[in-house]
C-alpha positions in Angstrom: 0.0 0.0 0.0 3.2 2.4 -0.1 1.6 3.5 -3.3 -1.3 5.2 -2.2 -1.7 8.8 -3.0 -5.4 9.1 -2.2 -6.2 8.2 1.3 -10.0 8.5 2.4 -10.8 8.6 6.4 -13.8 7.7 8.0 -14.7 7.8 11.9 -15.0 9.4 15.1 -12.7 12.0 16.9 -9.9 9.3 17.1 -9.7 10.0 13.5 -11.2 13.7 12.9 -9.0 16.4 11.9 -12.1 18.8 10.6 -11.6 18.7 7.3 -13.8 20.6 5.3 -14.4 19.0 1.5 -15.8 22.6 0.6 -12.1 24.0 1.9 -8.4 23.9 1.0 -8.3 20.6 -1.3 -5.1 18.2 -0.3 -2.1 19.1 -2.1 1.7 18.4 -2.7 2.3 21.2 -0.8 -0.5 20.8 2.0 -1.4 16.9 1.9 -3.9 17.3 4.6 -5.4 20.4 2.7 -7.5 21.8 5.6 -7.0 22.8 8.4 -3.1 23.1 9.0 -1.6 19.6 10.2 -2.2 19.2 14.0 -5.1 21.2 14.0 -8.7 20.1 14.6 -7.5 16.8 16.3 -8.9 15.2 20.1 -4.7 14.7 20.8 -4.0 18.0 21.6 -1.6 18.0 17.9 -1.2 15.4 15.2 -2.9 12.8 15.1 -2.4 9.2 13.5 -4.1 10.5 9.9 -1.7 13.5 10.0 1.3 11.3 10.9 0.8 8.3 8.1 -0.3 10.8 5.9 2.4 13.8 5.9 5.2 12.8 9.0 6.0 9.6 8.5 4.9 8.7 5.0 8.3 9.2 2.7 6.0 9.2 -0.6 3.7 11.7 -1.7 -0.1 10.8 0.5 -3.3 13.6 0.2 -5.8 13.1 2.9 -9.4 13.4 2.7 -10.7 12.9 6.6 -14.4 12.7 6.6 -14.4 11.5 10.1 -16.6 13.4 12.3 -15.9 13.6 16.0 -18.7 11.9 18.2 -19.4 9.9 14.9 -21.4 7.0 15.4 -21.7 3.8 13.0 -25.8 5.1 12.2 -27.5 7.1 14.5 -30.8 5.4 13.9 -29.5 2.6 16.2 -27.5 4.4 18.5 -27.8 7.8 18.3 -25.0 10.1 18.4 -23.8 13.7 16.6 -24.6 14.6 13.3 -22.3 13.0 11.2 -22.6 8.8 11.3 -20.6 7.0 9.5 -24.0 6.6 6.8 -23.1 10.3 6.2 -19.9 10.6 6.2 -20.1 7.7 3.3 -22.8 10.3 1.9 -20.6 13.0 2.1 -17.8 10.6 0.2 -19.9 10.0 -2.7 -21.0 13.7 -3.1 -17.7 14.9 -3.1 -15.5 12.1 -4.5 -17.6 9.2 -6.1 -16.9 10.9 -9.6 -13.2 10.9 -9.0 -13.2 14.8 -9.7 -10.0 16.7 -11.2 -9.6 18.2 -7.7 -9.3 14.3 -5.9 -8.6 12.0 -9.4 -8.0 9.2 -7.2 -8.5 5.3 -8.6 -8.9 1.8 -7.3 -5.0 1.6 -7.6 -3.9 4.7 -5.9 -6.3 4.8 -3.5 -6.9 3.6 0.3 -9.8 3.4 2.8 -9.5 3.2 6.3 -11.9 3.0 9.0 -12.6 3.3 12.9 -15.7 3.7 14.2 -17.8 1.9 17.2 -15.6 3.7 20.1 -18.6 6.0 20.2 -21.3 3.4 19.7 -19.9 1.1 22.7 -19.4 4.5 25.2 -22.3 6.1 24.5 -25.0 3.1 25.1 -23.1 0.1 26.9 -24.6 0.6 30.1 -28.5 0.3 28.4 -27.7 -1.5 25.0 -29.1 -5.1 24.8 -25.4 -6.3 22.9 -26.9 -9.7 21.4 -29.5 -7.3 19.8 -27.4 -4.2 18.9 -24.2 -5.3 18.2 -25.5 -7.3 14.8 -27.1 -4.4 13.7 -24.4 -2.3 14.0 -22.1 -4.7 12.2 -24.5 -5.1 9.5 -24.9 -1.0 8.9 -20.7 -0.6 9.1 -20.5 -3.4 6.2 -23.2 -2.0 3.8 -21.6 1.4 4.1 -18.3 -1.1 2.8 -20.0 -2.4 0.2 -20.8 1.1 -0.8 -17.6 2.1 -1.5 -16.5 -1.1 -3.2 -19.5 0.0 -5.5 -17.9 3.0 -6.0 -14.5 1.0 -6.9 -12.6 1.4 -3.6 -10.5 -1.8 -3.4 -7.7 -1.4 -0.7 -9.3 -0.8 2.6 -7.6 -0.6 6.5 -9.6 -1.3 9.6 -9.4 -0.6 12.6 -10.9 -2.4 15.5 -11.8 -0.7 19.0 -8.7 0.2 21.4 -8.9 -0.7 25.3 -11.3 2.6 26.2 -12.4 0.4 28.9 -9.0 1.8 30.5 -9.3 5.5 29.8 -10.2 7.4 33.0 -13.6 8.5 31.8 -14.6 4.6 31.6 -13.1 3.7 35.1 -14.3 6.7 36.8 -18.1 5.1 35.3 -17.3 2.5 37.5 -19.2 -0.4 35.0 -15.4 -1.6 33.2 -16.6 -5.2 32.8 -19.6 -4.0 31.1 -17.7 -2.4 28.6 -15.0 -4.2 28.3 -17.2 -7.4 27.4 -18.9 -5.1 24.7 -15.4 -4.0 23.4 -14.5 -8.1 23.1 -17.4 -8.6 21.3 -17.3 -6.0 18.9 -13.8 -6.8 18.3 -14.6 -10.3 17.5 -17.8 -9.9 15.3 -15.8 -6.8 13.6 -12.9 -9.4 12.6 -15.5 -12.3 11.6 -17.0 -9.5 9.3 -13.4 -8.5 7.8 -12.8 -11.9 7.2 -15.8 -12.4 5.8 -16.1 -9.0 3.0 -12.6 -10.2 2.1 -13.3 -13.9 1.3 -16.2 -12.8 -0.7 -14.3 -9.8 -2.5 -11.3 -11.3 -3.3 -9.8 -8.7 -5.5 -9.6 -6.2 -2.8 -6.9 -5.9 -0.3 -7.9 -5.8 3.5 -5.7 -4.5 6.2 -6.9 -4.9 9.7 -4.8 -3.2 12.2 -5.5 -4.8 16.2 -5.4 -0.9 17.7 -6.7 -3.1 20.9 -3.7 -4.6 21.1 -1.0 -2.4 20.1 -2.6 -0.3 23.0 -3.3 -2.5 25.0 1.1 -3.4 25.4 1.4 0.6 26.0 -1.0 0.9 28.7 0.9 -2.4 30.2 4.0 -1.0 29.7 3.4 3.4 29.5 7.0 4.2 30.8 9.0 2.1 28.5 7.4 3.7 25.6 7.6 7.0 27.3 4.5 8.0 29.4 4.5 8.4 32.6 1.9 5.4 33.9 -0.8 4.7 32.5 -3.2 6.7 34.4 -2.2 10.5 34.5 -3.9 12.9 31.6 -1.7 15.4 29.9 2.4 16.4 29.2 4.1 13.1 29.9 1.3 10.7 30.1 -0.5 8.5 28.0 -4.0 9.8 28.0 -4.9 13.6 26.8 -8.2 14.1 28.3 -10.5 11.5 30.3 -11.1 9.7 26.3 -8.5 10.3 23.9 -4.6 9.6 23.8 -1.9 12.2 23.4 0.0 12.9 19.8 3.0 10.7 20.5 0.1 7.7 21.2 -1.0 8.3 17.6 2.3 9.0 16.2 3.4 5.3 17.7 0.3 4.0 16.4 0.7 5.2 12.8 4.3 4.2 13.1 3.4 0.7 13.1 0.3 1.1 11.2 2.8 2.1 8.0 5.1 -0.5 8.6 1.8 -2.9 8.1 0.9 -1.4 4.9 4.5 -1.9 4.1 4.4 -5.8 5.1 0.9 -6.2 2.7 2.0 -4.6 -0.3 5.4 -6.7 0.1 8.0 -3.9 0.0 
């Protein structure tokens, strides 16, 4: 996937940088196109989008982040800010279904990546029957796939759900079980569904990238990879606010995210 030029974001605040497809369109010059790189991000600077795309990337990579923060998968199972993932697939095929002179991006030039659910799972996992919801959900996430496929997107990353049940907004809700067995379980369904779009599309290529476990080994281990425990929000420390990770979490976490793009396309 080294080769990609066109890179197409969908999610939640994990993944937003408020991009504006009516603003500044991605360029040589300004690959993220708007707003500046580190801006508009939940890390308190650049986030994992900004870092793949124009940090740590050696080739030429223009971003188009429709990820909305708050996002939901669709808010007419589990409501959340205007913006679901349904949109934002909306807002792709507006904008850049046509493959327009301003974003002339192809099957073979191109890549998708996802992650979305955080919002879904922290939003409604005290209430939310999960043997009821959670197929739903999966259901809506892989038709909004399909979609693109229709629209010829063929290389496609996703992301499952990182350990949220450890961020101090979770703990201080004092139900981590709860979610944690919700985050387990959409983990699992989400890879059963990967596995299963990419057996029955088999001229795509399908990254999925464990974020649950890459972040998992940090929190386990926060001072050898820099922080100061896992715990503390801030300078130093792992977590930026009670949800969201600092920059250098996202800067690890595209790091190896690359080098896994790397390992699939075979260079």
């Amino acid at each position: 996937m080294n080769e990609t030029t066109y890179f197409f974001t969908f999610g939640d605040s994990y993944t937003s940088t408020g991009f504006n497809p009516h603003g500044t369109y991605p360029s040589a010059e300004n690959p993220m196109g708007n707003p500046s790189l580190g801006e508009g991000t939940s890390a308190g600077g650049i986030n994992w989008v900004g870092y793949l795309t124009a940090v740590l990337n050696t080739s030429l990579m223009l971003n188009y982040n429709l990820a909305i923060s708050g996002a939901c998968i669709n808010n007419s199972v589990i409501r959340g800010v205007p913006g679901d993932l349904v949109s934002q697939v909306k807002s792709f095929a507006i904008h850049y279904a046509s493959q327009p002179a301003w974003a002339p991006w192809r099957s073979e030039n191109s890549a998708f990546a996802i992650w979305i659910g955080i919002n879904d799972i922290g939003d409604s996992y005290m209430d939310a029957d999960v043997d009821s919801t959670l197929p739903v959900l999966l259901e809506c996430y892989f038709n909004l796939v399909k979609d693109l496929y229709e629209a010829n997107a063929r290389r496609f990353i996703f992301l499952n759900i990182p350990p949220t049940t450890r961020s101090p907004r979770i703990k201080g809700e004092n139900h981590t079980a709860v979610h944690a067995e919700f985050v387990q379980r959409y983990n699992q369904a989400l890879k059963d569904k990967i596995h299963a779009f990419s057996q029955n599309h088999p001229d795509t290529s399908v990254l999925e990238h464990d974020t649950w476990t890459f972040m998992t080994e940090m929190l386990d281990n926060a001072p050898f990879y820099g922080f100061e425990d896992a715990e503390c929000q801030g300078t130093g420390c792992l977590w930026f606010n009670d949800y969201h990770p600092t920059s250098n979490v996202h800067e690890l976490l595209a790091a190896d995210l690359l080098s896994r793009m790397r390992v699939v396309n075979g260079t």
